[in-house]
Coordinates of N, CA and C in Angstrom, one line a residue:
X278 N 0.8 -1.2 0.0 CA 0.0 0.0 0.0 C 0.9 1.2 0.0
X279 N 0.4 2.6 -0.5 CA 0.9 3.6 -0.3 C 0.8 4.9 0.3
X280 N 1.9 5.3 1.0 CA 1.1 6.7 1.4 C 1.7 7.6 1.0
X281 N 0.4 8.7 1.2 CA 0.7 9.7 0.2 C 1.1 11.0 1.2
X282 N 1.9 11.7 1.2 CA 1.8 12.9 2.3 C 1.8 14.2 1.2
X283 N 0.7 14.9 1.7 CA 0.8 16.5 0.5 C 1.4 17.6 1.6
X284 N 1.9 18.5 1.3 CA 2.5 20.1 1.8 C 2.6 21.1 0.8
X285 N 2.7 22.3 1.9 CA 3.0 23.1 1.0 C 1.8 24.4 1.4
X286 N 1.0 24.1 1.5 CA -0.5 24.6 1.7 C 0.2 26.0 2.7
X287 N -1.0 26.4 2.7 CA -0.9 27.8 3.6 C -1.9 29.0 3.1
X288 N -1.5 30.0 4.2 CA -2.6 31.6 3.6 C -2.0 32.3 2.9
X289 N -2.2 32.9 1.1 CA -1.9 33.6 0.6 C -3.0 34.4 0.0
X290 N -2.3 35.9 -0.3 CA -3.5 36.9 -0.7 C -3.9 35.8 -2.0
X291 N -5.1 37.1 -2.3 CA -5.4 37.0 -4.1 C -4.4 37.1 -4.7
X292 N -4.4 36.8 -5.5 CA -3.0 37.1 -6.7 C -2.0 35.8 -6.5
X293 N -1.7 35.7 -5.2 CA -0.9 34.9 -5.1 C 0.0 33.6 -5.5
X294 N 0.8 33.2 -5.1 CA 0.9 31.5 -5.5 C 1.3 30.9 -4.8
X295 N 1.2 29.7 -4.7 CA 1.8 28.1 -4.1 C 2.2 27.0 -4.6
X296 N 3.2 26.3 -3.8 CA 3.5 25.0 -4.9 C 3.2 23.8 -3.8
X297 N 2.6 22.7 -4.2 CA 2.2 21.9 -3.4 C 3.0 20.1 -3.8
X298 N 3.0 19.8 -2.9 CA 3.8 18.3 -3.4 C 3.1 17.4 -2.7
X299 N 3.6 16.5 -3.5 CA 3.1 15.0 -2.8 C 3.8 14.6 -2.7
X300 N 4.4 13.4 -1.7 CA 5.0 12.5 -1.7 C 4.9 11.2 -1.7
X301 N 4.9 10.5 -2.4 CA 4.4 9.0 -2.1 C 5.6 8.0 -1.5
X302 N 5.0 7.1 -0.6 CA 6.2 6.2 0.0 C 6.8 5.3 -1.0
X303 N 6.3 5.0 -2.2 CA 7.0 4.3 -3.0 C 6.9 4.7 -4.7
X304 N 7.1 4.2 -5.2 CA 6.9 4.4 -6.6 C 5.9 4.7 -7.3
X305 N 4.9 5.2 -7.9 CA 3.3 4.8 -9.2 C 3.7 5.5 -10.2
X306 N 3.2 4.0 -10.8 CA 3.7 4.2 -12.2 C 2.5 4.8 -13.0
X307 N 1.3 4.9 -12.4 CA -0.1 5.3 -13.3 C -0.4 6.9 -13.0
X308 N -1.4 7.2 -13.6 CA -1.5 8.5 -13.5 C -1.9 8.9 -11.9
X309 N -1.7 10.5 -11.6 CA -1.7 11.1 -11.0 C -2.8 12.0 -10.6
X310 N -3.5 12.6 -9.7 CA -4.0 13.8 -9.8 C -4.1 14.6 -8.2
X311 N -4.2 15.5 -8.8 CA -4.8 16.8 -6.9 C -6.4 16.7 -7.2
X312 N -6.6 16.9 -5.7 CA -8.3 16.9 -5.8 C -8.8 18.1 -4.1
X313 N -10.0 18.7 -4.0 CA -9.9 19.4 -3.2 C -10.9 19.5 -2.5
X314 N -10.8 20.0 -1.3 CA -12.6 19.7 -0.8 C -12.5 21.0 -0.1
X315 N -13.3 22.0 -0.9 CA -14.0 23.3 -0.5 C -14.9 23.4 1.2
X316 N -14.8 23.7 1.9 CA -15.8 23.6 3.2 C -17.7 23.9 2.7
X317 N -18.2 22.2 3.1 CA -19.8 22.4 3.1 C -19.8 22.1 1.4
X318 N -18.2 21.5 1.0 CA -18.7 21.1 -0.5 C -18.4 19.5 -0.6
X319 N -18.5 19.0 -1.5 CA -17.9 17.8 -1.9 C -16.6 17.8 -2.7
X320 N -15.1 17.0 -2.3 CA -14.3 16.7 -2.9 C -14.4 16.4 -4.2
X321 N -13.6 17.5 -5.0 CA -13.6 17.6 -6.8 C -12.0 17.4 -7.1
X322 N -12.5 16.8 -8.5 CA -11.0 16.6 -9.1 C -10.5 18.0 -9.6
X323 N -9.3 18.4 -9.9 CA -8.5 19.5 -10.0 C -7.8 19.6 -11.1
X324 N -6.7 18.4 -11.3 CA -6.1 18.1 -12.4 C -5.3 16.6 -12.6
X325 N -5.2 16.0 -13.5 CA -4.4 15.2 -13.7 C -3.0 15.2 -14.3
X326 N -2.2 14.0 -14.2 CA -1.3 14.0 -14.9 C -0.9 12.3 -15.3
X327 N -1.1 12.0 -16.1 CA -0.8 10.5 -16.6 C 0.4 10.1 -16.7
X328 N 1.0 8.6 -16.7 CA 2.3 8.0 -16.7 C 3.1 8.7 -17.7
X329 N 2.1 8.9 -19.3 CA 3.0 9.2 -20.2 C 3.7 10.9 -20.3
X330 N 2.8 11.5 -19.0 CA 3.1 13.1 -18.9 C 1.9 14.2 -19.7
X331 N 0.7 13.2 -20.2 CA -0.1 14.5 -20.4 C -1.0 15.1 -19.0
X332 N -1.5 16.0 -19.5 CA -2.0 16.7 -18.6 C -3.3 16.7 -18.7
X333 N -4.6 16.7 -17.5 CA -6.0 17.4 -18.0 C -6.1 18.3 -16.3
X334 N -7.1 19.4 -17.0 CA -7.1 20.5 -15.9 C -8.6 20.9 -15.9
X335 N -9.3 20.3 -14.6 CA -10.5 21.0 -14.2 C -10.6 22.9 -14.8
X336 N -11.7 22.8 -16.0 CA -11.8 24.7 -16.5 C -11.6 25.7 -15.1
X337 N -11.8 25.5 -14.1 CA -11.7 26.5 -13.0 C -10.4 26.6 -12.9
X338 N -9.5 25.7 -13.0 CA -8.1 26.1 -12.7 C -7.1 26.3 -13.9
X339 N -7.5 25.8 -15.0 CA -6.4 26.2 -16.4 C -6.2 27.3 -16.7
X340 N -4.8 27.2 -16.6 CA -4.1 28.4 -17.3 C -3.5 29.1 -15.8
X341 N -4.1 28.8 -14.6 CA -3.3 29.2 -13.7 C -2.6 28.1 -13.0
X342 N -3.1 27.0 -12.9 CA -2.6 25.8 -11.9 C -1.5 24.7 -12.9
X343 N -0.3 24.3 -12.3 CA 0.5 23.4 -13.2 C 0.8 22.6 -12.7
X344 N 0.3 20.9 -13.3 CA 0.8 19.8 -12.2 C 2.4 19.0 -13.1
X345 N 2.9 18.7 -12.2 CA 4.1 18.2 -12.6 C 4.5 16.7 -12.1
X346 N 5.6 16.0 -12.3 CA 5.7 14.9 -11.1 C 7.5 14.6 -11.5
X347 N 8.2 14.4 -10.3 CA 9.5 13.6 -10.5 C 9.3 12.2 -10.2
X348 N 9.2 11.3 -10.9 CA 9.0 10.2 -10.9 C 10.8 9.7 -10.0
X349 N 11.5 9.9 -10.4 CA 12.9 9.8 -9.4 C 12.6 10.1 -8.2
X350 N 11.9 10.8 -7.6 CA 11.9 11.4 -6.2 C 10.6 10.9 -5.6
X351 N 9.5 10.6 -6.7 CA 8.1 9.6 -5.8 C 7.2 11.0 -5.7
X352 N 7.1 11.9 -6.4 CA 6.7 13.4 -5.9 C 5.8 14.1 -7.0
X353 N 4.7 14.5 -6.5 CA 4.2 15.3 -7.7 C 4.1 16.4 -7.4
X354 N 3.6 17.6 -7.9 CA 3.6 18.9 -7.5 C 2.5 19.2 -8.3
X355 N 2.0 20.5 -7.5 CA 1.0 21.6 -8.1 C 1.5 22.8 -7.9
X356 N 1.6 23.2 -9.1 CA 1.7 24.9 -9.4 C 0.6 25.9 -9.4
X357 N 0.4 26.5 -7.9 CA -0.9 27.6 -8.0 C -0.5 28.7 -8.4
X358 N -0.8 29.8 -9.4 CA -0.8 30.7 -9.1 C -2.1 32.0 -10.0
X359 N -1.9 33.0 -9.7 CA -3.5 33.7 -9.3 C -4.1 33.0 -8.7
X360 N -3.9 32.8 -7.6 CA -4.9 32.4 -6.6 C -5.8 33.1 -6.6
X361 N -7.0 32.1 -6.1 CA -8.1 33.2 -6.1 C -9.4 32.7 -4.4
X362 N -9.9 34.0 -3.8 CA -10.6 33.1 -2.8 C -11.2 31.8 -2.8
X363 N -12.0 31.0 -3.6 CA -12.7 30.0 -4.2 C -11.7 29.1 -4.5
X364 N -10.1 28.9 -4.5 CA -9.7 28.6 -4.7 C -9.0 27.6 -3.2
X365 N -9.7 27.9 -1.9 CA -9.3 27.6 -0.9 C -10.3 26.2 -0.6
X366 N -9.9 25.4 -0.1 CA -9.7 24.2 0.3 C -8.6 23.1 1.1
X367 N -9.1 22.3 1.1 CA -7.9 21.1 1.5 C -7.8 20.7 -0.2
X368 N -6.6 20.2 -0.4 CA -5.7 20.2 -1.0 C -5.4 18.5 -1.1
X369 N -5.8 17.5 -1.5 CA -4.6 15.6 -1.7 C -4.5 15.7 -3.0
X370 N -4.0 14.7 -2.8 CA -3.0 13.7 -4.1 C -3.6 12.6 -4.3
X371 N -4.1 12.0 -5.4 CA -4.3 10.1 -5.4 C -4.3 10.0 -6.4
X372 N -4.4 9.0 -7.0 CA -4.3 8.5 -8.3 C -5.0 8.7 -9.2
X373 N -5.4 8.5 -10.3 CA -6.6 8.4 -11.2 C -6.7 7.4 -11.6
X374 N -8.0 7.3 -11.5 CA -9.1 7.3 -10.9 C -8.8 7.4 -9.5
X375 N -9.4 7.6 -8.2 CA -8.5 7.6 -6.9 C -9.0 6.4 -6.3
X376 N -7.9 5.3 -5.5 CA -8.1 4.7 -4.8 C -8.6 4.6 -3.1
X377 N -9.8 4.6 -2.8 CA -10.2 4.8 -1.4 C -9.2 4.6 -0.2
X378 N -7.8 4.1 -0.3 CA -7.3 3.5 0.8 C -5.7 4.8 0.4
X379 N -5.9 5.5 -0.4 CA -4.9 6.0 -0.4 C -5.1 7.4 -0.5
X380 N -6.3 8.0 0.3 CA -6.1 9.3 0.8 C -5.6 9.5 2.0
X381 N -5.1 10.9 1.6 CA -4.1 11.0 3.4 C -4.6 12.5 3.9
X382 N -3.9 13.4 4.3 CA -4.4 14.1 5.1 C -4.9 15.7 4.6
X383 N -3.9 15.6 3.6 CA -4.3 16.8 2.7 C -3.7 17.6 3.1
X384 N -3.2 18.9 2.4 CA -2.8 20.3 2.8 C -4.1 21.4 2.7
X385 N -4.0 22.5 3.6 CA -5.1 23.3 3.5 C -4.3 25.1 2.7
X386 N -5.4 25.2 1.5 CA -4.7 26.2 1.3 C -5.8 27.2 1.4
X387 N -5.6 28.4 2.1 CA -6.4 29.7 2.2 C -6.3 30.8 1.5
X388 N -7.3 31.5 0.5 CA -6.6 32.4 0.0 C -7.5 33.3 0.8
X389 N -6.8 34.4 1.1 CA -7.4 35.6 1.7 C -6.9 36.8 2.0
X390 N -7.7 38.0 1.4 CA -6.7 39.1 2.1 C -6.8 39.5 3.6

């Protein structure tokens, strides 16, 4: 099994940016994604990233959010930037499709002035 630990998270104005990582304890070789859960909403997908390196981006965040992954280091990353308040949530990582046993705790990111 894997665990996943996300950081990075924190309070930044509007405008702002953040970069978030995952870590996973071992290797995945399959696709990737961030997913978020707004307060009083339900957990939504955000973006992916697949083995072969493409990318798909929930329309709320394209063109400002960039996901990445070092497959050498077990790590993926999210590039926020223009943050925007609506943009605040908890913050995981899991796979795609996501597997139930491999969510972890999430990072919380606030945007606010």
């Amino acid at each position: 099994q894997v665990q996943l630990v996300e950081s990075g998270g924190g309070l930044v104005q509007p405008g702002g940016s953040l970069r978030l990582s995952c870590a996973a304890s071992r290797s995945i070789v399959t696709g990737m994604s961030w997913y978020r859960q707004a307060p009083g909403k339900q957990r939504e997908w955000v973006v992916s990233i697949l083995s072969g390196g493409r990318t798909n981006y929930a329309d709320s965040v394209k063109g400002r959010f960039t996901i990445s992954r070092d497959n050498a280091k077990n790590t993926v990353y999210l590039q926020m930037n223009s943050l925007k308040p609506e943009d605040t949530a908890v913050y995981y990582c899991n796979t795609f499709p996501p597997l139930r046993d491999y969510w972890g705790q999430g990072t919380q990111v606030t945007v606010s002035s």
